[in-house]
Amino acid sequence: MKFNIIGSGGCAALPKPLCKCKICNEAREKGHPYSRFGCSLFLEDINLLVDTPEDIVHAINFSNISKINTVLFSHIDPDHTLGMRVFEHMRLNWLDVSEGKECTNPINVLAMEHVMYDLNSIKSKLGSYLDYYENTRKLIKRSVVKDATYIDDIKITFVKANFATVFVFEKDNKKVIYAPCDVKPFPNNDIFKDSNVLIIGNTIVGDVLKGGYILKDDNKLRDELFTMDEIVNLKNKYNIKEVIITHLEEDWGKSYDDYLNLENKYNGIKFAYDKMTIEV
Ligand SMILES: [Zn+2]
Ligand SMILES: [Zn+2]
């Protein structure tokens, strides 16, 4: 399986609009890999995308992907869904529509039941966007996945984590976990054992953050997000060979170079950047 992290950024864009901090200025000047698109992942084998952050249109263009057949949604949070108008960019052809022809190759949209329910609630006064894309414009075809599904020879297991999802991709005894956001506490499940790679967001990187901010022991972020120590524990608990931290927030106050240096401190833990590829 060959994965491409087409967006490694967090909740806010990097560079963050209006911000003149060192990290944002550097990202503005140098571009990638210092700048980061919103958090998403692409699996090349089956042309599958996970999540549609607001800037997904630009991330897809930057990544040179030429085909997307399936989109998985991890959860409703806007930093993972509000680029869903990308379905129009990818499939809508107004000239055809003007002649009464709708799209004939809809994108398969998959999510767990609780996530699909949430996604369907994203609407305008005319109704749910996904209803419009599926029923009127035929751009997508939604399916709820209970536990697992196969696309070609790749098995994708969906594990519920609070109101979000952890995905497990399996092929030929290789296993990759993708847990982008809102996955703390991490679900207990033997399926995670002996994975080749865990790509995980939801992590605070370091105790000294943007502008020298010290993260105190009682800071609320520690309840919502994993610390690096907790990531190491998770890696050991499930005997995972390699962990890649994604969803890297501007608030962590770290540049691409800082993350490279940090990698030396950890065994088998790396930090994502846009267009990073992972092959297992
Ligand atoms: Zn900044
Ligand atoms: Zn998120």
XYZ file of N, CA and C and ligand atoms in Angstrom:
842
model
N 0.855 -1.190 0.000
C 0.000 0.000 0.000
C 0.894 1.244 0.000
N 0.450 2.230 -0.762
C 1.223 3.471 -0.810
C 0.327 4.658 -0.421
N 0.677 5.262 0.692
C -0.089 6.393 1.208
C 0.643 7.694 0.930
N -0.152 8.750 0.793
C 0.410 10.082 0.571
C -0.309 11.028 1.535
N 0.467 11.625 2.439
C -0.135 12.588 3.365
C -0.259 13.896 2.599
N -1.429 14.149 2.034
C -1.505 15.344 1.190
C -1.758 16.607 2.002
N -2.144 16.444 3.262
C -2.238 17.585 4.163
C -1.850 17.164 5.564
N -0.843 17.843 6.138
C -0.325 17.460 7.458
C -0.632 18.509 8.519
N -1.375 19.550 8.124
C -1.603 20.667 9.037
C -2.742 20.403 10.010
N -2.966 21.378 10.866
C -3.960 21.217 11.913
C -5.218 22.005 11.643
N -5.801 22.459 12.720
C -7.089 23.130 12.687
C -7.004 24.474 11.961
N -5.911 25.184 12.183
C -5.700 26.455 11.485
C -4.672 26.236 10.383
N -4.812 27.014 9.326
C -3.863 26.915 8.218
C -2.455 27.286 8.693
N -1.470 26.764 8.005
C -0.083 27.152 8.279
C 0.559 27.532 6.943
N 0.874 28.776 6.654
C 0.778 29.931 7.553
C -0.661 30.303 7.906
N -0.773 30.811 9.140
C -2.070 31.203 9.669
C -2.359 32.628 9.213
N -3.526 32.869 8.630
C -3.832 34.215 8.145
C -3.586 35.266 9.232
N -2.943 36.341 8.857
C -2.647 37.505 9.716
C -1.469 37.280 10.663
N -1.080 36.026 10.909
C -0.037 35.765 11.903
C 1.345 36.082 11.329
N 2.111 36.806 12.088
C 3.469 37.162 11.652
C 4.523 36.479 12.527
N 4.187 35.373 13.137
C 5.174 34.663 13.962
C 6.255 34.080 13.046
N 7.341 33.670 13.661
C 8.499 33.169 12.902
C 8.123 31.981 12.012
N 7.322 31.073 12.573
C 6.941 29.849 11.855
C 6.071 30.185 10.636
N 5.131 31.092 10.829
C 4.239 31.455 9.718
C 4.989 32.244 8.653
N 5.856 33.164 9.083
C 6.641 33.923 8.096
C 7.515 32.994 7.264
N 8.136 32.034 7.928
C 8.993 31.088 7.208
C 8.172 30.262 6.209
N 6.976 29.852 6.649
C 6.098 29.068 5.765
C 5.681 29.899 4.557
N 5.421 31.199 4.801
C 5.037 32.092 3.701
C 6.196 32.271 2.716
N 7.395 32.402 3.252
C 8.567 32.646 2.390
C 8.985 31.399 1.624
N 9.047 30.264 2.323
C 9.643 29.065 1.714
C 8.609 28.111 1.121
N 7.348 28.242 1.511
C 6.330 27.295 1.026
C 6.562 25.910 1.595
N 6.207 24.874 0.830
C 6.381 23.510 1.313
C 7.845 23.132 1.409
N 8.236 22.299 2.386
C 7.399 21.617 3.384
C 7.130 22.435 4.643
N 7.462 23.742 4.611
C 7.243 24.562 5.810
C 5.768 24.936 5.975
N 5.074 25.080 4.850
C 3.632 25.343 4.930
C 2.897 24.002 4.941
N 1.673 24.021 5.436
C 0.919 22.753 5.561
C -0.544 22.979 5.199
N -1.056 22.066 4.382
C -2.497 22.059 4.114
C -3.204 21.339 5.254
N -4.539 21.502 5.319
C -5.346 20.820 6.333
C -5.192 19.307 6.247
N -5.562 18.643 7.320
C -5.239 17.222 7.520
C -6.039 16.284 6.604
N -5.328 15.577 5.736
C -5.981 14.560 4.905
C -4.956 13.539 4.444
N -5.459 12.430 3.931
C -4.589 11.317 3.533
C -5.124 10.713 2.238
N -4.214 10.249 1.394
C -4.615 9.612 0.133
C -3.969 8.240 0.053
N -4.751 7.249 -0.352
C -4.220 5.897 -0.566
C -4.210 5.629 -2.069
N -3.012 5.610 -2.622
C -2.871 5.553 -4.080
C -3.437 4.288 -4.706
N -3.252 3.140 -4.030
C -3.678 1.857 -4.607
C -5.124 1.867 -5.081
N -5.981 2.544 -4.301
C -7.416 2.505 -4.619
C -7.993 3.916 -4.782
N -7.122 4.896 -4.976
C -7.578 6.278 -5.232
C -8.596 6.737 -4.193
N -8.186 6.588 -2.943
C -9.080 6.891 -1.823
C -8.544 8.074 -1.021
N -9.446 8.989 -0.714
C -9.097 10.176 0.080
C -9.794 10.097 1.424
N -9.091 10.481 2.494
C -9.741 10.589 3.803
C -9.848 12.062 4.171
N -11.066 12.545 4.307
C -11.432 13.885 4.784
C -11.196 14.993 3.743
N -11.988 16.049 3.940
C -11.938 17.184 3.009
C -11.832 18.508 3.792
N -10.632 18.841 4.277
C -10.455 20.148 4.930
C -10.700 21.288 3.934
N -10.847 22.497 4.444
C -11.234 23.637 3.587
C -10.326 23.806 2.374
N -9.040 23.529 2.538
C -8.100 23.790 1.436
C -7.773 22.521 0.631
N -8.667 21.539 0.686
C -8.387 20.260 0.018
C -8.218 20.432 -1.500
N -8.920 21.399 -2.091
C -8.774 21.642 -3.538
C -7.306 21.942 -3.870
N -6.705 22.797 -3.063
C -5.305 23.181 -3.314
C -4.357 22.030 -2.983
N -4.688 21.285 -1.931
C -3.838 20.149 -1.549
C -3.830 19.095 -2.655
N -4.994 18.849 -3.245
C -5.069 17.853 -4.320
C -4.265 18.340 -5.529
N -4.411 19.610 -5.863
C -3.634 20.146 -6.988
C -2.139 20.038 -6.737
N -1.727 20.366 -5.519
C -0.307 20.327 -5.175
C 0.230 18.897 -5.221
N -0.630 17.931 -4.888
C -0.160 16.543 -4.786
C -0.088 15.830 -6.133
N -0.693 16.447 -7.167
C -0.695 15.821 -8.499
C -1.528 14.550 -8.601
N -2.443 14.336 -7.669
C -3.355 13.193 -7.769
C -4.233 13.390 -9.004
N -4.484 12.291 -9.739
C -5.315 12.476 -10.929
C -6.646 11.723 -10.854
N -6.849 10.970 -9.795
C -8.084 10.202 -9.721
C -8.501 10.013 -8.269
N -9.768 10.253 -7.964
C -10.311 9.940 -6.635
C -11.645 9.231 -6.836
N -11.734 8.012 -6.319
C -12.967 7.227 -6.471
C -13.772 7.161 -5.181
N -13.069 7.294 -4.054
C -13.709 7.089 -2.749
C -13.247 8.166 -1.774
N -14.169 8.640 -0.959
C -13.806 9.561 0.123
C -14.357 8.993 1.437
N -13.485 8.870 2.423
C -13.913 8.484 3.769
C -13.952 9.746 4.623
N -14.910 9.812 5.514
C -14.932 10.915 6.483
C -14.697 10.351 7.884
N -13.771 10.992 8.603
C -13.448 10.520 9.949
C -14.434 11.044 10.984
N -14.886 12.290 10.834
C -15.848 12.894 11.768
C -16.269 14.239 11.221
N -17.188 14.879 11.936
C -17.833 16.078 11.376
C -17.001 17.358 11.511
N -15.987 17.388 12.343
C -15.339 18.669 12.623
C -14.972 19.431 11.345
N -15.190 20.752 11.372
C -15.040 21.556 10.151
C -13.664 21.448 9.499
N -12.616 21.251 10.300
C -11.285 21.145 9.688
C -11.109 19.841 8.909
N -12.149 18.974 8.941
C -12.096 17.720 8.172
C -13.210 17.615 7.134
N -14.135 18.561 7.159
C -15.317 18.411 6.282
C -15.648 19.629 5.425
N -15.229 20.807 5.846
C -15.777 21.995 5.172
C -15.193 22.277 3.791
N -14.334 21.389 3.325
C -13.916 21.468 1.924
C -14.739 20.515 1.070
N -15.880 20.053 1.593
C -16.650 19.022 0.858
C -17.162 19.518 -0.496
N -17.114 20.812 -0.729
C -17.512 21.304 -2.046
C -16.520 20.837 -3.126
N -15.437 20.209 -2.679
C -14.494 19.607 -3.635
C -15.211 18.585 -4.523
N -16.316 18.019 -4.033
C -17.089 17.094 -4.889
C -17.555 17.810 -6.158
N -17.916 19.085 -6.007
C -18.316 19.860 -7.187
C -17.115 20.091 -8.093
N -15.994 20.475 -7.483
C -14.787 20.737 -8.292
C -14.384 19.489 -9.081
N -14.527 18.318 -8.441
C -14.015 17.097 -9.078
C -14.995 16.486 -10.080
N -16.302 16.662 -9.871
C -17.259 15.917 -10.688
C -18.309 16.759 -11.420
N -18.481 18.000 -11.012
C -19.585 18.769 -11.604
C -19.148 19.430 -12.903
N -19.948 19.228 -13.952
C -19.663 19.833 -15.245
C -20.915 20.596 -15.679
N -20.860 21.919 -15.500
C -22.070 22.724 -15.732
C -22.504 22.708 -17.190
N -21.570 22.511 -18.102
C -21.948 22.490 -19.521
C -22.799 21.256 -19.819
N -22.402 20.100 -19.204
C -23.226 18.895 -19.344
C -24.593 19.107 -18.697
N -24.570 19.670 -17.471
C -25.829 19.884 -16.751
C -26.761 20.768 -17.589
N -26.187 21.736 -18.297
C -27.018 22.636 -19.113
C -27.734 21.885 -20.234
N -27.218 20.690 -20.549
C -27.879 19.868 -21.575
C -28.655 18.707 -20.947
N -28.856 18.812 -19.636
C -29.669 17.795 -18.950
C -28.908 16.545 -18.572
N -27.572 16.572 -18.663
C -26.775 15.383 -18.322
C -26.114 15.567 -16.960
N -26.393 14.627 -16.063
C -25.759 14.677 -14.745
C -24.541 13.751 -14.730
N -23.764 13.850 -13.669
C -22.549 13.040 -13.494
C -22.879 11.541 -13.533
N -22.028 10.777 -14.185
C -22.285 9.327 -14.289
C -21.247 8.493 -13.532
N -20.263 9.135 -12.909
C -19.286 8.363 -12.116
C -19.140 8.951 -10.709
N -20.190 8.772 -9.907
C -20.172 9.369 -8.566
C -19.028 8.852 -7.703
N -18.588 9.698 -6.796
C -17.558 9.317 -5.817
C -18.248 8.593 -4.661
N -17.704 7.449 -4.274
C -18.256 6.721 -3.127
C -17.848 7.423 -1.839
N -18.826 7.788 -1.047
C -18.569 8.466 0.224
C -18.930 7.503 1.348
N -17.936 7.160 2.162
C -18.140 6.166 3.213
C -17.891 6.780 4.590
N -18.749 6.402 5.526
C -18.559 6.838 6.913
C -19.336 5.897 7.815
N -18.962 5.893 9.092
C -19.740 5.127 10.072
C -21.091 5.825 10.269
N -22.030 5.094 10.830
C -23.394 5.619 10.935
C -23.449 6.946 11.709
N -22.733 6.990 12.855
C -22.787 8.221 13.660
C -22.149 9.397 12.931
N -21.146 9.100 12.114
C -20.474 10.179 11.362
C -21.349 10.620 10.189
N -21.961 9.662 9.495
C -22.823 10.015 8.356
C -23.993 10.881 8.819
N -24.536 10.518 9.983
C -25.638 11.306 10.551
C -25.187 12.759 10.749
N -23.994 12.922 11.295
C -23.459 14.274 11.518
C -23.202 14.991 10.192
N -22.618 14.278 9.240
C -22.280 14.897 7.943
C -23.543 15.399 7.238
N -24.604 14.603 7.337
C -25.850 14.969 6.662
C -26.466 16.230 7.254
N -26.026 16.585 8.465
C -26.594 17.769 9.108
C -25.908 19.063 8.654
N -24.879 18.928 7.840
C -24.223 20.140 7.308
C -25.089 20.637 6.153
N -25.724 21.796 6.315
C -26.743 22.193 5.342
C -26.852 23.699 5.152
N -27.532 24.069 4.090
C -27.923 25.456 3.856
C -29.439 25.524 4.000
N -30.043 26.650 3.696
C -31.506 26.741 3.813
C -32.196 25.818 2.796
N -31.434 25.377 1.791
C -32.010 24.484 0.782
C -31.915 23.014 1.181
N -31.202 22.744 2.288
C -31.090 21.358 2.752
C -29.646 20.906 2.856
N -29.483 19.610 3.099
C -28.161 19.022 3.311
C -27.316 19.080 2.031
N -26.072 19.489 2.180
C -25.178 19.540 1.004
C -25.005 18.158 0.395
N -24.829 17.159 1.260
C -24.595 15.814 0.716
C -25.838 15.280 0.001
N -27.039 15.643 0.498
C -28.264 15.253 -0.222
C -28.247 15.868 -1.620
N -27.870 17.126 -1.708
C -27.819 17.812 -3.011
C -26.804 17.121 -3.927
N -25.630 16.827 -3.388
C -24.593 16.202 -4.221
C -25.026 14.818 -4.701
N -25.716 14.069 -3.835
C -26.097 12.711 -4.229
C -27.401 12.689 -5.048
N -28.421 13.380 -4.556
C -29.749 13.207 -5.159
C -29.981 14.101 -6.370
N -29.448 15.300 -6.335
C -29.706 16.219 -7.438
C -28.603 16.158 -8.491
N -27.369 16.228 -8.060
C -26.261 16.336 -9.019
C -25.549 15.016 -9.293
N -25.872 13.965 -8.506
C -25.307 12.612 -8.726
C -23.767 12.586 -8.662
N -23.216 13.479 -7.851
C -21.746 13.561 -7.768
C -21.173 12.519 -6.827
N -22.004 12.087 -5.856
C -21.526 11.143 -4.835
C -22.550 10.030 -4.637
N -22.094 8.971 -3.956
C -22.989 7.895 -3.543
C -22.584 7.546 -2.115
N -23.461 7.831 -1.153
C -23.122 7.582 0.257
C -23.393 6.142 0.663
N -22.508 5.590 1.508
C -22.762 4.289 2.127
C -22.271 4.336 3.568
N -23.083 3.762 4.447
C -22.680 3.643 5.851
C -21.899 2.348 6.011
N -20.772 2.419 6.707
C -19.973 1.222 6.977
C -20.096 0.898 8.460
N -20.471 -0.341 8.745
C -20.674 -0.724 10.144
C -19.324 -1.044 10.805
N -18.622 -2.029 10.271
C -17.339 -2.424 10.861
C -16.198 -2.342 9.865
N -16.445 -2.910 8.684
C -15.341 -3.008 7.722
C -15.886 -3.115 6.306
N -15.030 -2.802 5.343
C -15.400 -2.953 3.952
C -14.142 -3.290 3.148
N -14.325 -3.876 1.992
C -13.198 -4.128 1.094
C -13.296 -3.211 -0.109
N -12.173 -2.649 -0.516
C -12.108 -1.996 -1.822
C -10.965 -2.697 -2.543
N -11.284 -3.360 -3.638
C -10.340 -4.273 -4.291
C -9.795 -5.239 -3.233
N -8.481 -5.333 -3.101
C -7.946 -6.296 -2.137
C -7.506 -5.644 -0.832
N -8.001 -4.444 -0.582
C -7.645 -3.760 0.666
C -8.840 -3.760 1.608
N -8.587 -4.265 2.811
C -9.643 -4.260 3.830
C -9.527 -2.981 4.654
N -10.644 -2.310 4.834
C -10.645 -1.095 5.658
C -11.602 -1.323 6.822
N -11.043 -1.313 8.023
C -11.865 -1.470 9.224
C -12.101 -0.094 9.842
N -13.334 0.150 10.231
C -13.718 1.419 10.847
C -13.919 1.166 12.342
N -13.161 1.831 13.185
C -13.296 1.667 14.639
C -13.804 2.985 15.217
N -14.922 2.914 15.920
C -15.502 4.134 16.505
C -14.622 4.646 17.645
N -14.346 5.924 17.616
C -13.596 6.553 18.702
C -14.358 7.819 19.079
N -15.105 7.774 20.152
C -15.956 8.905 20.542
C -16.872 9.251 19.372
N -16.858 10.514 18.912
C -17.715 10.837 17.763
C -16.911 10.781 16.454
N -15.705 10.228 16.523
C -14.854 10.143 15.335
C -14.598 8.679 14.964
N -13.602 8.482 14.085
C -13.313 7.144 13.556
C -11.808 6.928 13.465
N -11.381 5.711 13.770
C -10.016 5.281 13.460
C -10.130 4.284 12.308
N -9.324 4.460 11.271
C -9.358 3.551 10.130
C -8.145 2.618 10.168
N -8.378 1.355 9.799
C -7.268 0.407 9.694
C -7.279 -0.169 8.278
N -6.186 0.029 7.562
C -6.064 -0.460 6.189
C -5.173 -1.700 6.200
N -5.647 -2.784 5.581
C -4.878 -4.035 5.599
C -4.770 -4.653 4.220
N -3.572 -5.119 3.919
C -3.347 -5.866 2.676
C -2.069 -6.690 2.826
N -2.108 -7.959 2.435
C -0.925 -8.830 2.456
C -0.179 -8.776 3.793
N -0.915 -8.903 4.896
C -0.304 -8.872 6.232
C 0.369 -7.549 6.591
N 0.075 -6.516 5.832
C 0.563 -5.184 6.192
C -0.630 -4.383 6.734
N -0.330 -3.554 7.720
C -1.423 -2.867 8.405
C -1.039 -1.421 8.713
N -1.894 -0.506 8.294
C -1.671 0.915 8.562
C -2.911 1.491 9.240
N -2.676 2.177 10.358
C -3.781 2.803 11.104
C -3.766 4.299 10.801
N -4.950 4.863 10.565
C -5.046 6.315 10.397
C -6.045 6.846 11.419
N -5.549 7.672 12.321
C -6.361 8.211 13.412
C -6.135 9.718 13.466
N -6.796 10.464 12.559
C -6.399 11.864 12.396
C -6.767 12.808 13.531
N -7.920 12.581 14.198
C -8.395 13.659 15.086
C -9.454 13.142 16.051
N -9.505 13.749 17.245
C -10.538 13.416 18.236
C -10.607 11.930 18.555
N -9.453 11.336 18.820
C -9.400 9.890 19.083
C -8.882 9.587 20.490
N -8.992 10.572 21.384
C -8.602 10.337 22.774
C -9.850 10.293 23.633
N -10.081 9.277 24.466
C -9.207 8.123 24.655
C -9.187 7.215 23.424
N -8.012 6.643 23.154
C -7.867 5.758 22.007
C -8.630 4.465 22.280
N -9.452 4.017 21.320
C -10.236 2.803 21.578
C -9.342 1.591 21.822
N -9.822 0.693 22.693
C -9.108 -0.566 22.930
C -9.543 -1.568 21.881
N -8.607 -2.068 21.087
C -9.006 -3.020 20.051
C -7.769 -3.782 19.585
N -7.881 -5.107 19.576
C -6.727 -5.934 19.193
C -6.311 -5.733 17.738
N -7.197 -5.163 16.950
C -6.863 -4.986 15.530
C -5.629 -4.085 15.348
N -5.345 -3.241 16.339
C -4.217 -2.317 16.204
C -2.855 -3.005 16.410
N -2.905 -4.224 16.984
C -1.665 -4.931 17.334
C -0.767 -5.174 16.128
N 0.514 -4.985 16.314
C 1.543 -5.322 15.319
C 1.370 -4.574 13.998
N 0.839 -3.360 14.058
C 0.689 -2.583 12.820
C 2.047 -2.111 12.326
N 2.139 -1.934 11.020
C 3.380 -1.398 10.448
C 3.517 0.084 10.753
N 2.404 0.793 10.577
C 2.451 2.250 10.757
C 1.160 2.731 11.426
N 1.335 3.660 12.353
C 0.196 4.420 12.897
C 0.397 5.873 12.498
N -0.542 6.418 11.721
C -0.507 7.847 11.380
C -1.552 8.498 12.272
N -1.102 9.352 13.163
C -2.023 9.873 14.176
C -1.915 11.390 14.336
N -3.065 12.033 14.489
C -3.096 13.464 14.813
C -3.290 13.592 16.302
N -4.078 14.590 16.725
C -4.531 14.593 18.110
C -3.397 14.634 19.144
N -2.245 15.196 18.771
C -1.070 15.126 19.651
C -0.463 16.523 19.863
N -0.168 16.831 21.125
C 0.555 18.068 21.433
C 2.041 17.754 21.326
N 2.747 18.510 20.519
C 4.169 18.195 20.361
C 5.006 19.141 21.223
N 5.435 18.609 22.360
C 6.326 19.355 23.254
C 5.582 20.052 24.379
N 6.348 20.479 25.378
C 5.764 21.214 26.509
C 5.950 22.711 26.359
N 6.855 23.110 25.432
C 7.045 24.531 25.142
C 6.516 24.766 23.728
N 5.483 25.601 23.642
C 4.758 25.742 22.383
C 4.981 27.137 21.789
N 4.057 27.554 20.946
C 4.219 28.826 20.217
C 4.531 29.996 21.152
N 5.532 30.769 20.796
C 5.884 31.950 21.573
C 6.378 31.624 22.969
N 6.889 30.398 23.171
C 7.420 30.021 24.481
C 6.348 29.627 25.485
N 5.111 29.453 25.032
C 4.012 29.061 25.926
C 4.334 27.725 26.600
N 4.277 27.738 27.931
C 4.560 26.505 28.678
C 3.243 25.780 28.952
N 3.180 24.543 28.559
C 1.965 23.752 28.776
C 1.997 23.171 30.186
N 1.161 23.724 31.062
C 1.172 23.270 32.459
C 0.536 21.882 32.584
N 0.810 21.248 33.722
C 0.312 19.885 33.946
C -1.210 19.807 33.959
N -1.845 20.906 34.392
C -3.316 20.856 34.486
C -3.993 21.504 33.282
N -3.235 21.771 32.220
C -3.828 22.373 31.023
C -4.856 21.427 30.397
N -6.012 21.990 30.038
C -7.129 21.180 29.511
C -6.796 20.431 28.217
N -5.828 20.993 27.458
C -5.458 20.329 26.194
C -4.955 18.912 26.441
N -4.400 18.694 27.635
C -3.870 17.348 27.951
C -4.978 16.302 28.021
N -6.223 16.752 28.296
C -7.340 15.799 28.319
C -7.772 15.428 26.904
N -7.682 16.403 26.011
C -8.183 16.201 24.641
C -7.149 15.586 23.718
N -5.883 15.932 23.953
C -4.827 15.544 23.013
C -3.794 14.666 23.703
N -3.157 13.796 22.922
C -2.087 12.962 23.471
C -0.823 13.798 23.653
N -0.063 13.448 24.686
C 1.280 13.999 24.790
C 2.204 13.028 24.050
N 3.424 13.435 23.817
C 4.362 12.548 23.124
C 4.596 11.269 23.939
N 4.630 11.397 25.282
C 4.806 10.197 26.120
C 3.662 9.211 25.918
N 2.450 9.760 25.800
C 1.287 8.883 25.596
C 1.351 8.205 24.224
N 1.912 8.906 23.240
C 2.079 8.301 21.907
C 3.092 7.148 21.981
N 4.165 7.366 22.737
C 5.159 6.295 22.903
C 4.501 5.077 23.567
N 3.665 5.339 24.587
C 2.961 4.233 25.261
C 2.042 3.472 24.313
N 1.341 4.230 23.484
C 0.426 3.618 22.511
C 1.210 2.755 21.520
N 2.335 3.273 21.093
C 3.206 2.540 20.152
C 3.656 1.219 20.780
N 4.074 1.290 22.053
C 4.543 0.081 22.744
C 3.402 -0.889 23.038
N 2.272 -0.346 23.475
C 1.122 -1.186 23.843
C 0.703 -2.086 22.677
N 0.684 -1.508 21.479
C 0.221 -2.276 20.322
C 1.370 -2.781 19.442
N 2.585 -2.629 19.923
C 3.746 -3.116 19.176
C 3.755 -2.601 17.728
N 3.601 -1.293 17.613
C 3.547 -0.660 16.288
C 4.963 -0.271 15.865
N 5.321 -0.616 14.628
C 6.703 -0.390 14.193
C 7.043 1.092 14.069
N 6.138 1.843 13.432
C 6.461 3.255 13.196
C 5.225 4.128 13.418
N 5.447 5.273 14.038
C 4.358 6.231 14.230
C 4.699 7.503 13.465
N 3.706 8.042 12.778
C 3.879 9.331 12.094
C 2.833 10.286 12.654
N 3.308 11.385 13.225
C 2.392 12.362 13.816
C 1.982 13.363 12.734
N 0.673 13.526 12.572
C 0.162 14.485 11.589
C -0.749 15.490 12.298
N -1.540 16.264 11.545
C -2.443 17.266 12.149
C -1.609 18.214 13.014
N -0.486 18.668 12.459
C 0.476 19.470 13.232
C 0.003 20.925 13.297
N -0.278 21.357 14.509
C -0.872 22.675 14.719
C 0.170 23.792 14.676
N -0.257 24.922 14.179
C 0.587 26.115 14.197
C 0.914 26.486 15.646
N -0.024 26.199 16.554
C 0.167 26.514 17.986
C 1.372 25.808 18.606
N 1.833 24.730 17.968
C 2.980 24.028 18.560
C 4.263 24.825 18.366
N 4.208 25.840 17.488
C 5.348 26.752 17.345
C 6.596 26.075 16.804
N 6.412 25.089 15.920
C 7.577 24.358 15.406
C 7.588 24.370 13.879
N 8.791 24.507 13.350
C 8.947 24.513 11.896
C 9.271 23.095 11.429
N 9.264 22.928 10.137
C 9.653 21.639 9.540
C 11.016 21.191 10.083
N 11.961 22.124 10.191
C 13.309 21.769 10.689
C 13.274 21.318 12.149
N 12.450 21.991 12.959
C 12.325 21.596 14.376
C 11.819 20.153 14.490
N 10.856 19.810 13.640
C 10.326 18.442 13.681
C 11.393 17.426 13.268
N 12.198 17.785 12.268
C 13.283 16.882 11.855
C 14.236 16.627 13.018
N 14.576 17.694 13.758
C 15.458 17.544 14.920
C 14.828 16.682 16.000
N 13.529 16.906 16.215
C 12.818 16.134 17.250
C 12.817 14.636 16.946
N 12.780 14.305 15.666
C 12.740 12.878 15.287
C 13.942 12.122 15.850
N 15.054 12.816 16.011
C 16.255 12.164 16.552
C 16.083 11.731 18.003
N 15.135 12.380 18.699
C 14.913 12.065 20.117
C 14.075 10.814 20.322
N 13.378 10.405 19.268
C 12.430 9.298 19.410
C 12.802 8.132 18.518
N 12.441 6.963 18.987
C 12.702 5.756 18.226
C 11.430 5.372 17.462
N 11.499 5.426 16.151
C 10.335 4.992 15.366
C 9.185 5.973 15.362
N 9.464 7.247 15.623
C 8.406 8.263 15.521
C 8.877 9.362 14.569
N 8.019 9.675 13.593
C 8.351 10.722 12.623
C 7.228 11.750 12.594
N 7.509 12.867 11.969
C 6.500 13.921 11.846
C 6.163 14.120 10.371
N 4.875 14.277 10.120
C 4.398 14.351 8.737
C 4.734 15.704 8.103
N 4.762 15.713 6.793
C 4.801 16.964 6.011
C 3.964 16.697 4.763
N 3.574 17.746 4.082
C 2.696 17.563 2.921
C 3.434 16.822 1.817
N 2.754 15.854 1.233
C 3.265 15.010 0.165
C 4.246 13.933 0.667
N 4.292 13.734 1.978
C 5.097 12.629 2.521
C 4.450 11.327 2.059
N 5.259 10.405 1.565
C 4.692 9.129 1.148
C 5.127 8.036 2.123
N 4.239 7.069 2.315
C 4.501 5.946 3.212
C 4.139 4.684 2.446
N 5.117 3.824 2.301
C 4.861 2.595 1.552
C 5.097 1.388 2.449
N 4.122 0.494 2.505
C 4.299 -0.721 3.314
C 4.041 -1.947 2.447
Zn 2.000 31.917 13.254
Zn -9.033 17.955 13.347
